[in-house]
Tab-separated table of C-alpha atoms and ligand atoms in Angstrom:
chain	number	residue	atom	x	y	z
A	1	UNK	CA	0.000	0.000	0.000
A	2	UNK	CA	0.931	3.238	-0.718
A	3	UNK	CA	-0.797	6.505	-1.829
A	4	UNK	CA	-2.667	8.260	-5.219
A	5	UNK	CA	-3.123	11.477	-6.363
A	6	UNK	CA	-6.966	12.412	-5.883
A	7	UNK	CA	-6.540	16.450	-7.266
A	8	UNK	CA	-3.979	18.688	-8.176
A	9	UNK	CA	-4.159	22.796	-7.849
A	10	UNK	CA	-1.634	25.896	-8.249
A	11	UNK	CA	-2.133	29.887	-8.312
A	12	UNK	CA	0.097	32.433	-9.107
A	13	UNK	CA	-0.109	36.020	-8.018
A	14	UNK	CA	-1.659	38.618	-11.153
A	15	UNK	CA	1.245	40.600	-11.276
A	16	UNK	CA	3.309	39.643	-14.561
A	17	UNK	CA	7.249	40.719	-15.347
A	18	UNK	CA	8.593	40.377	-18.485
A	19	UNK	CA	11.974	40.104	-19.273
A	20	UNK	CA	12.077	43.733	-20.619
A	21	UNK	CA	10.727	44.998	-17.687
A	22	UNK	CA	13.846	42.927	-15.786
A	23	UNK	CA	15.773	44.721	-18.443
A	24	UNK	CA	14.326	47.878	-17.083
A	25	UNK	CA	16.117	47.308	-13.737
A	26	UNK	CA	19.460	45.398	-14.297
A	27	UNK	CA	21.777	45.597	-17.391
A	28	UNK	CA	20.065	42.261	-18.995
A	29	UNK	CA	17.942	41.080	-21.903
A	30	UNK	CA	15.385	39.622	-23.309
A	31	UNK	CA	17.727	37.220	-25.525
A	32	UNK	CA	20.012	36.007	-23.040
A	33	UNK	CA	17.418	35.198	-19.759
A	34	UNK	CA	15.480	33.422	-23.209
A	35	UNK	CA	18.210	31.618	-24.019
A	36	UNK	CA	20.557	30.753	-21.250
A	37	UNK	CA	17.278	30.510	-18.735
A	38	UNK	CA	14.522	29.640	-20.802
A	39	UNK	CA	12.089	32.236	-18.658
A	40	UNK	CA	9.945	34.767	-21.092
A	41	UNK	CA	7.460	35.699	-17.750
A	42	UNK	CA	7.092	35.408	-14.057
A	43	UNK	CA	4.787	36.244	-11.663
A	44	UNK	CA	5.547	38.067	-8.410
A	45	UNK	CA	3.188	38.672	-5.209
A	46	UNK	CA	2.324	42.085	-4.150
A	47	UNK	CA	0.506	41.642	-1.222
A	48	UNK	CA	-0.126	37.787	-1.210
A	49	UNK	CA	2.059	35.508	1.472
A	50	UNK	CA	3.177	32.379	0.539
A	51	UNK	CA	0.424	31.000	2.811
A	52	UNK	CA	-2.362	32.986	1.056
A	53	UNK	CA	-1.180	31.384	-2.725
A	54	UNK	CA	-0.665	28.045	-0.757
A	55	UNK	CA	-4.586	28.268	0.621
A	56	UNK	CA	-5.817	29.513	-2.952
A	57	UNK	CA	-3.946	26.433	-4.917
A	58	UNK	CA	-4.985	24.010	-1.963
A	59	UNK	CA	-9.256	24.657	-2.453
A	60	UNK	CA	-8.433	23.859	-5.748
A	61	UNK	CA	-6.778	20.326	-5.716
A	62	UNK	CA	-9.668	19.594	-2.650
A	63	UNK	CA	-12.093	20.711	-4.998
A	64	UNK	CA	-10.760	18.277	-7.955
A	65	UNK	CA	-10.175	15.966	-5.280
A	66	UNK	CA	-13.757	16.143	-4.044
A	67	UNK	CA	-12.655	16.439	-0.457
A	68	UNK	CA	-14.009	19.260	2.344
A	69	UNK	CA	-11.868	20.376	5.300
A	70	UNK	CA	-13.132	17.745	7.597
A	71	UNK	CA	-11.951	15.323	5.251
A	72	UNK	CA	-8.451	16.157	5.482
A	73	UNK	CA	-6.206	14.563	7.957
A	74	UNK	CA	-2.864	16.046	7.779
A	75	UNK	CA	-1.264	18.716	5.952
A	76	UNK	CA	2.514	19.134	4.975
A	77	UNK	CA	3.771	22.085	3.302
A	78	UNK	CA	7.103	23.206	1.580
A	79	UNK	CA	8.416	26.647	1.911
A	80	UNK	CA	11.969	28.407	2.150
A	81	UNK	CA	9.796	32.041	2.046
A	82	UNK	CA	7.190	31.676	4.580
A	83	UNK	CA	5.760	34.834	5.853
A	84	UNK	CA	6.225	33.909	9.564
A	85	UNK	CA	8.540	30.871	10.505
A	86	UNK	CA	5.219	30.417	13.399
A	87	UNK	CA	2.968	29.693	12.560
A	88	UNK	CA	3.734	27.638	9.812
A	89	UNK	CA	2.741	28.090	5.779
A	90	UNK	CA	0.399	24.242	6.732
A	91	UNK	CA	-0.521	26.295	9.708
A	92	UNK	CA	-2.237	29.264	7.725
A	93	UNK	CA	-3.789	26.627	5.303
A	94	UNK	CA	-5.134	24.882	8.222
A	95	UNK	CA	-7.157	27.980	9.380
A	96	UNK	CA	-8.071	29.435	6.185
A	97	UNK	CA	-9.549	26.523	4.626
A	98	UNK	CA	-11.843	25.738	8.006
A	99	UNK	CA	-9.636	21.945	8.700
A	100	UNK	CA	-8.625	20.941	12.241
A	101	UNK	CA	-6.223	18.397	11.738
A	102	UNK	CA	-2.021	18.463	12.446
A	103	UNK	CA	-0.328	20.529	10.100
A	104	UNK	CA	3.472	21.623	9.807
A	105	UNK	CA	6.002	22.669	7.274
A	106	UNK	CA	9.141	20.755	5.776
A	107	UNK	CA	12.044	23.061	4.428
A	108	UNK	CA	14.184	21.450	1.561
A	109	UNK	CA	14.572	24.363	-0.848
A	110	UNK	CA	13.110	23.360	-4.426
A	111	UNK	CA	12.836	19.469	-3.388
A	112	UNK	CA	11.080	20.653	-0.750
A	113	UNK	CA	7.377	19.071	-2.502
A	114	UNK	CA	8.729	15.849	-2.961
A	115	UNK	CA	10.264	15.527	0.446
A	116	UNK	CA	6.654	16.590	1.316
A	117	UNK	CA	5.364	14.074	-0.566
A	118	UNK	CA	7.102	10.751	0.746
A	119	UNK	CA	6.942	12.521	4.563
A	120	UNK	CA	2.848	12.202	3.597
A	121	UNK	CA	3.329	8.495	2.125
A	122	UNK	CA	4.597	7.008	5.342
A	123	UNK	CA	1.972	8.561	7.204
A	124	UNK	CA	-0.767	7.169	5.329
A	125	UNK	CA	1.130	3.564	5.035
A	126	UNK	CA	1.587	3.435	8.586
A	127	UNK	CA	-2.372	4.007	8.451
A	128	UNK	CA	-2.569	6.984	10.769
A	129	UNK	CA	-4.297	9.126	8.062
A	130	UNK	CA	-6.217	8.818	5.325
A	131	UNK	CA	-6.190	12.190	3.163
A	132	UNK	CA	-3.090	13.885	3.529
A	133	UNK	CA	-2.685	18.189	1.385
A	134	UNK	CA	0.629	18.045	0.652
A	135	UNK	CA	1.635	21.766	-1.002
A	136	UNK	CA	4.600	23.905	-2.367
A	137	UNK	CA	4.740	27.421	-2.057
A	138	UNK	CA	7.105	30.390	-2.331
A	139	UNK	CA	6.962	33.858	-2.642
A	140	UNK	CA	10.983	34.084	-3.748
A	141	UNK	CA	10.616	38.009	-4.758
A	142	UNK	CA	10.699	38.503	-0.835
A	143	UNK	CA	14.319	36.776	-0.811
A	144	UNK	CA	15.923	37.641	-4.344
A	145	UNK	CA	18.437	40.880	-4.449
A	146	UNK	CA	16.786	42.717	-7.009
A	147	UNK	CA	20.424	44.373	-8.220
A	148	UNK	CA	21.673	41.164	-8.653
A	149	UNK	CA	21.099	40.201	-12.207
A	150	UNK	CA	22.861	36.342	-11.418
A	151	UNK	CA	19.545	35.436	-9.772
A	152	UNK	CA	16.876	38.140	-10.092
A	153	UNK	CA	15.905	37.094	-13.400
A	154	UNK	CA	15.316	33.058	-12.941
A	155	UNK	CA	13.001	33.327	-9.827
A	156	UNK	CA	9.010	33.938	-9.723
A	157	UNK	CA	6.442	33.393	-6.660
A	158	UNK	CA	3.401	30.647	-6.780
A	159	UNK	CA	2.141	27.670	-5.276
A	160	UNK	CA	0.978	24.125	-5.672
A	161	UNK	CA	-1.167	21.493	-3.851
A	162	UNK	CA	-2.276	18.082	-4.206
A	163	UNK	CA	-4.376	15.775	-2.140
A	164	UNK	CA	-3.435	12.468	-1.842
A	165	UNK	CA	-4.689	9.340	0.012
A	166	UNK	CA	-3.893	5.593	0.746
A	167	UNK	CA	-3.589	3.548	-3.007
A	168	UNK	CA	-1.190	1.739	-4.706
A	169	UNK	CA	0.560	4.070	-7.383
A	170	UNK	CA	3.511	5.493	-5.533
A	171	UNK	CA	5.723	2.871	-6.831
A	172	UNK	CA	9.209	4.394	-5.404
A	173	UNK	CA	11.103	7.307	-4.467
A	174	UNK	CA	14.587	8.781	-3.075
A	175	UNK	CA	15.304	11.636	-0.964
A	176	UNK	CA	19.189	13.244	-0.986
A	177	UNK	CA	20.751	16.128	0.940
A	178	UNK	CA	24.531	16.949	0.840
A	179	UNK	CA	24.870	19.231	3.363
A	180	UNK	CA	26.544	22.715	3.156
A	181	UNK	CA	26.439	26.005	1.585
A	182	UNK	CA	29.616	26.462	-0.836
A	183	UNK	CA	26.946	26.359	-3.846
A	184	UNK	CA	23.431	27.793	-2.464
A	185	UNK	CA	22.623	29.519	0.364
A	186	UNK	CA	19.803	31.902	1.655
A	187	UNK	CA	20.882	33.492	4.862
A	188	UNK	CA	17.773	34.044	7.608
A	189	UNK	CA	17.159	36.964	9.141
A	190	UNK	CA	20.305	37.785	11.851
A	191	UNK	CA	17.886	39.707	14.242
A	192	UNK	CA	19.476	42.830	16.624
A	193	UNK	CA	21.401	40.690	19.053
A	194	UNK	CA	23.781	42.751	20.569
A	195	UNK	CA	25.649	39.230	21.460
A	196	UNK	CA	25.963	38.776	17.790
A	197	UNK	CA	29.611	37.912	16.787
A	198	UNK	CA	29.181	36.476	13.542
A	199	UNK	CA	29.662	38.303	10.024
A	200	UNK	CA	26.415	39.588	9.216
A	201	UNK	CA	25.026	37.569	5.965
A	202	UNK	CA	23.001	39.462	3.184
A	203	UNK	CA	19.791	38.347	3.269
A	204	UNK	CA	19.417	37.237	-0.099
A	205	UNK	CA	19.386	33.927	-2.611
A	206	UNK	CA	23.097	33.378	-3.243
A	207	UNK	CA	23.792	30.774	-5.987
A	208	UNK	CA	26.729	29.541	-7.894
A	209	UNK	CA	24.832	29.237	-11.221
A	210	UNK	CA	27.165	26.891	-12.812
A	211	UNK	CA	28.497	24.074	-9.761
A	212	UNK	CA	24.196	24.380	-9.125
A	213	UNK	CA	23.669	23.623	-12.668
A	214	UNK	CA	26.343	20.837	-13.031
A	215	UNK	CA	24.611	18.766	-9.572
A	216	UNK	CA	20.589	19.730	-11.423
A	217	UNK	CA	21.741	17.453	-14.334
A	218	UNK	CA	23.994	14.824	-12.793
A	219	UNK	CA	21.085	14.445	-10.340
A	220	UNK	CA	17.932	14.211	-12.355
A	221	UNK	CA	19.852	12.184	-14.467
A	222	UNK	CA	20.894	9.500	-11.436
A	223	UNK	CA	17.605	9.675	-9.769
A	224	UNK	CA	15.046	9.190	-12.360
A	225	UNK	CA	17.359	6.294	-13.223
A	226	UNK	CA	17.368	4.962	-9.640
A	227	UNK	CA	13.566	5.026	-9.369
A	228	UNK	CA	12.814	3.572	-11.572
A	229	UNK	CA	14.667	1.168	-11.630
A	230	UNK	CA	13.669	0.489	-8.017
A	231	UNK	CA	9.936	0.800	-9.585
A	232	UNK	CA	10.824	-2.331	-11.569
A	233	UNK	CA	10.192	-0.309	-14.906
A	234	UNK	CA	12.291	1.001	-17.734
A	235	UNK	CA	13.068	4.602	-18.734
A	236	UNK	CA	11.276	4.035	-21.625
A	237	UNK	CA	7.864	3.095	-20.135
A	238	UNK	CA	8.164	6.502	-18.454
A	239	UNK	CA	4.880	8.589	-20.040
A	240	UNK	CA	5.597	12.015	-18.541
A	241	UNK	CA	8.402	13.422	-16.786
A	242	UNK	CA	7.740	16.823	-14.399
A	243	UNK	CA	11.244	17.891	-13.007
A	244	UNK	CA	11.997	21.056	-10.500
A	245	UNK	CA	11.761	24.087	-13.579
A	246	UNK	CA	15.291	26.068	-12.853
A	247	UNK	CA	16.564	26.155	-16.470
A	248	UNK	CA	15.028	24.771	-19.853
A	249	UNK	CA	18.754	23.924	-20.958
A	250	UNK	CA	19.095	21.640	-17.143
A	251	UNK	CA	16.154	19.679	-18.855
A	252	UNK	CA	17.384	19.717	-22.535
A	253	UNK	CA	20.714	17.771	-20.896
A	254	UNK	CA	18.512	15.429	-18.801
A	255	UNK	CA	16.522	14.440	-21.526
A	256	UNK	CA	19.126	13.958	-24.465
A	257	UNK	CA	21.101	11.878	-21.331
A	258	UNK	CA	18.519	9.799	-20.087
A	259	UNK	CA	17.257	8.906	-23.446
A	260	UNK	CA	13.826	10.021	-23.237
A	261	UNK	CA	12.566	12.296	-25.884
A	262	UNK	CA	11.979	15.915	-25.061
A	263	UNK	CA	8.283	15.608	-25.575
A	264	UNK	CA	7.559	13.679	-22.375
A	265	UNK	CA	9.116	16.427	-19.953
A	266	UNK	CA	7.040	19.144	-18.857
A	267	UNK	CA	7.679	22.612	-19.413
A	268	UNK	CA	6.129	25.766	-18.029
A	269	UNK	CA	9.511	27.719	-16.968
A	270	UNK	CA	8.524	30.311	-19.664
A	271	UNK	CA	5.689	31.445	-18.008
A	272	UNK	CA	6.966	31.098	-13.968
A	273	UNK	CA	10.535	30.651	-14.045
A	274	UNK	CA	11.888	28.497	-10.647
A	275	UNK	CA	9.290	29.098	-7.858
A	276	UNK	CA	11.590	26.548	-5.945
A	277	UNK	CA	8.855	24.271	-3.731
A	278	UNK	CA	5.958	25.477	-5.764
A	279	UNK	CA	7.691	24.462	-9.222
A	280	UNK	CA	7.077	20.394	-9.086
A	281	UNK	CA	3.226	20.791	-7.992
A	282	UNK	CA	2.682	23.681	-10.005
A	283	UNK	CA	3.725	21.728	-12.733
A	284	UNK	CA	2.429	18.624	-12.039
A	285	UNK	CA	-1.080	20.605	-11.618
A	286	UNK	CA	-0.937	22.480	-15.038
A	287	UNK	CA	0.048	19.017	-16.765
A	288	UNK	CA	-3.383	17.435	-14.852
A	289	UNK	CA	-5.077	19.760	-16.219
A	290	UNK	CA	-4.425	20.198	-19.967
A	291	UNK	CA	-5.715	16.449	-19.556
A	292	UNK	CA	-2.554	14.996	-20.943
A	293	UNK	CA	-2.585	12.659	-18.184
A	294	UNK	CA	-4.228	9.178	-18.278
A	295	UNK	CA	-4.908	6.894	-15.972
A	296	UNK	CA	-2.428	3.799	-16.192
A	297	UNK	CA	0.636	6.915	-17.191
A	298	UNK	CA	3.751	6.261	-15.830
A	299	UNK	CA	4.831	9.833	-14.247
A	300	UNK	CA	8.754	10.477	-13.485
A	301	UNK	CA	8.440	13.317	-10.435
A	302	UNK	CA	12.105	15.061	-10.050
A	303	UNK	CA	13.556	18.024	-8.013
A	304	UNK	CA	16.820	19.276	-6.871
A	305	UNK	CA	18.071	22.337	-5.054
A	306	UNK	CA	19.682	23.762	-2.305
A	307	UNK	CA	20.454	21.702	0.590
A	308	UNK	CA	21.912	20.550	-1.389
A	309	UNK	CA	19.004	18.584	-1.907
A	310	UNK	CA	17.032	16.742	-4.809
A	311	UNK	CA	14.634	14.069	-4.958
A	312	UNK	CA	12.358	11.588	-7.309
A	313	UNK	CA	9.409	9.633	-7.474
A	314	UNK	CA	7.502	7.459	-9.615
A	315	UNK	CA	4.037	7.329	-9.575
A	316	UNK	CA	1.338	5.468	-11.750
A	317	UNK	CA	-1.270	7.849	-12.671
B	1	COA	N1	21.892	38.977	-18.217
B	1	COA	C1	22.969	39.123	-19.027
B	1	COA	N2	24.156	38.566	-18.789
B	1	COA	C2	24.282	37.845	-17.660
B	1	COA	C3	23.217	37.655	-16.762
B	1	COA	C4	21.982	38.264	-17.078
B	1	COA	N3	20.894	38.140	-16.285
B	1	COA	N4	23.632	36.889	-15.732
B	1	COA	C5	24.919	36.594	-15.978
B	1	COA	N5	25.311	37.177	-17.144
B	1	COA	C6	26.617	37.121	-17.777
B	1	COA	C7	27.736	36.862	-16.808
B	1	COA	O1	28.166	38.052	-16.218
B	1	COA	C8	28.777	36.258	-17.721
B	1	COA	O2	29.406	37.287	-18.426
B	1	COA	P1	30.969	37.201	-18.785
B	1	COA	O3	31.097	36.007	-19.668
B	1	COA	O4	31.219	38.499	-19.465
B	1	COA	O5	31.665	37.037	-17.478
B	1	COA	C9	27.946	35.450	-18.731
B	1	COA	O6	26.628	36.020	-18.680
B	1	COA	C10	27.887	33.976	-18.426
B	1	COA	O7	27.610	33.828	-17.026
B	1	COA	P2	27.387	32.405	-16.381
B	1	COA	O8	27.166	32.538	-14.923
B	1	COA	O9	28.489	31.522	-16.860
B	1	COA	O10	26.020	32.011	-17.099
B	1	COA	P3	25.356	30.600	-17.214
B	1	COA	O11	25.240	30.229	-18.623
B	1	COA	O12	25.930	29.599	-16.254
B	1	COA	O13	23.878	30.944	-16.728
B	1	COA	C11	22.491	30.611	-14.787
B	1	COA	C12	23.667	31.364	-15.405
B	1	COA	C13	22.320	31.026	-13.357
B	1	COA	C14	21.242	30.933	-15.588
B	1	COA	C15	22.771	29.075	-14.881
B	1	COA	O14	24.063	28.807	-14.393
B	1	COA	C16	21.767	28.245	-14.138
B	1	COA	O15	20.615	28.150	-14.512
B	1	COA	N6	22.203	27.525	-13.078
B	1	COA	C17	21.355	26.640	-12.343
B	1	COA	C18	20.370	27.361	-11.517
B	1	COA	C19	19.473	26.379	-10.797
B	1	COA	O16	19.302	25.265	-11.210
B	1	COA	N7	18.915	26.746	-9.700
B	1	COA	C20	18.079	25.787	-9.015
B	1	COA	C21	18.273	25.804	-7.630
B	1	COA	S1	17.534	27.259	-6.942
């Protein structure tokens, strides 16, 4: 026994930025974020927390799901940018969509929804719940240095939910961390201590682009291979493939390496760019619901971040 996906949801926040408006504020352009990112558009919040995009995409994978507030058991959210560290982003969703059960947060940077994910499998195998809202959501323009043009033009704020309960279609998974911060870190806030004796950190995304990029492609690579193998399937029964969105090129390499043909992988980076947590259930929600997905489809789930962290799934649809 093991879980299925009864609904999928995701919301992002009305405010659009092109690339030319990026080009407004740092010296970039529309060609190079295009082609060396793969972003055209993002969204980013005004006034909406990560909790309040996290509530809006949760109604709507209860709704697909079929599934009131009562009905829900536990709820597990991922978020590096919640608006308060208490309560929690799960806490928020708890009281704003009228539920009463446990909820709390896990924090693994863009992996963060599938760590989410398997933390909500072995609670329902070990049968102490039944529906379990599992949910990514970010609101990254809180945390990005807007003067830095490294990172301010890959990241964009939204969320995604999905409600899952006991089944038999979460056929594997793997969950890696390799501890330290040489290659991504995002400081937390440093307070006023006046007992402070550390170097004060800026208090913004820093990311090696290229040592990040060159872990994102050995990793998808090594864990989609490793789950499913462990699923007992090959790559090529693999129907759809839904991997963290940080860089259209990252997914060109995974797919030429891992053999499977461009087509299967789902892309929405254009329109969101990395919304870190958010960017596997945002994705896997827009793919539900251009009703590409059958029943019986193999589904290749893949993330990988800071941590450094990644993580993969397969699930049968
Ligand atoms: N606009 C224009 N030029 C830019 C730029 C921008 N926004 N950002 C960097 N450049 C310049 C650099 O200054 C450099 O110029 P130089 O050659 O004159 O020194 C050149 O472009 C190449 O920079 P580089 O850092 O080598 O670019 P890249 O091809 O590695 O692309 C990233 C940078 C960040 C897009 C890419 O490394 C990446 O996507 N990494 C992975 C990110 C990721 O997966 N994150 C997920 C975890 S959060």
């Amino acid at each position: 026994m093991s879980i299925k996906v009864l609904g999928t949801g995701y919301y992002v926040p009305p405010k659009t930025l092109t690339n030319d408006d990026l080009a407004q504020m740092v010296d970039t352009s529309d060609e190079w974020i295009t082609q060396r990112v793969g972003v055209s558009v993002r969204h980013v919040s005004e006034t909406e927390t990560a909790s309040d995009m996290a509530v809006k995409a949760a109604l709507q994978a209860m709704e697909q799901a079929g599934v009131s507030a009562e009905d829900i058991d536990l709820i597990i959210s991922a978020s590096i940018t919640p608006e308060t560290l208490c309560p929690t982003v799960a806490g928020w969703v708890q009281k704003h969509i009228g539920a009463s059960c446990p909820a709390f947060d896990v924090s693994s940077a863009c992996s963060g929804f599938l760590f989410a994910l398997d933390t909500a499998v072995s609670y329902i195998v070990r049968g102490k719940v039944k529906n379990v809202l599992v949910i990514g959501a970010e609101r990254l323009s809180k945390i990005v240095d807007w003067t830095d043009r490294n990172t301010c033009v890959i990241f964009g704020d939204g969320a995604g939910a999905a409600v899952v309960t006991a089944g038999d279609n979460y056929l594997s998974s793997l969950i890696y961390t390799a501890g330290g911060d040489e290659v991504l870190k995002i400081p937390s806030h440093a307070g006023n201590s006046p007992f402070y004796k550390n170097e004060p950190d800026r208090p913004y995304i820093f990311m090696d682009g290229q040592e990040t990029f060159k872990f994102a492609v050995s990793k998808i690579v090594k864990d989609i291979k490793e789950v499913t193998e462990e699923a007992g399937i090959t790559l090529g029964q693999i129907d759809h493939v839904v991997t963290h969105q940080a860089n259209i090129r990252i997914i060109d390499y995974a797919s030429k390496r891992l053999g499977i043909s461009k087509e299967k992988f789902f892309v929405n980076i254009d329109k969101y760019g990395n919304t870190s947590a958010a960017s596997v259930p945002m994705a896997l929600a827009e793919l539900n619901a251009s009703g590409r997905l059958k029943r019986g489809d193999i589904v290749a789930l893949s993330a990988f971040g800071g941590g450094l962290s990644s993580a993969a799934c397969i699930i049968k649809w």
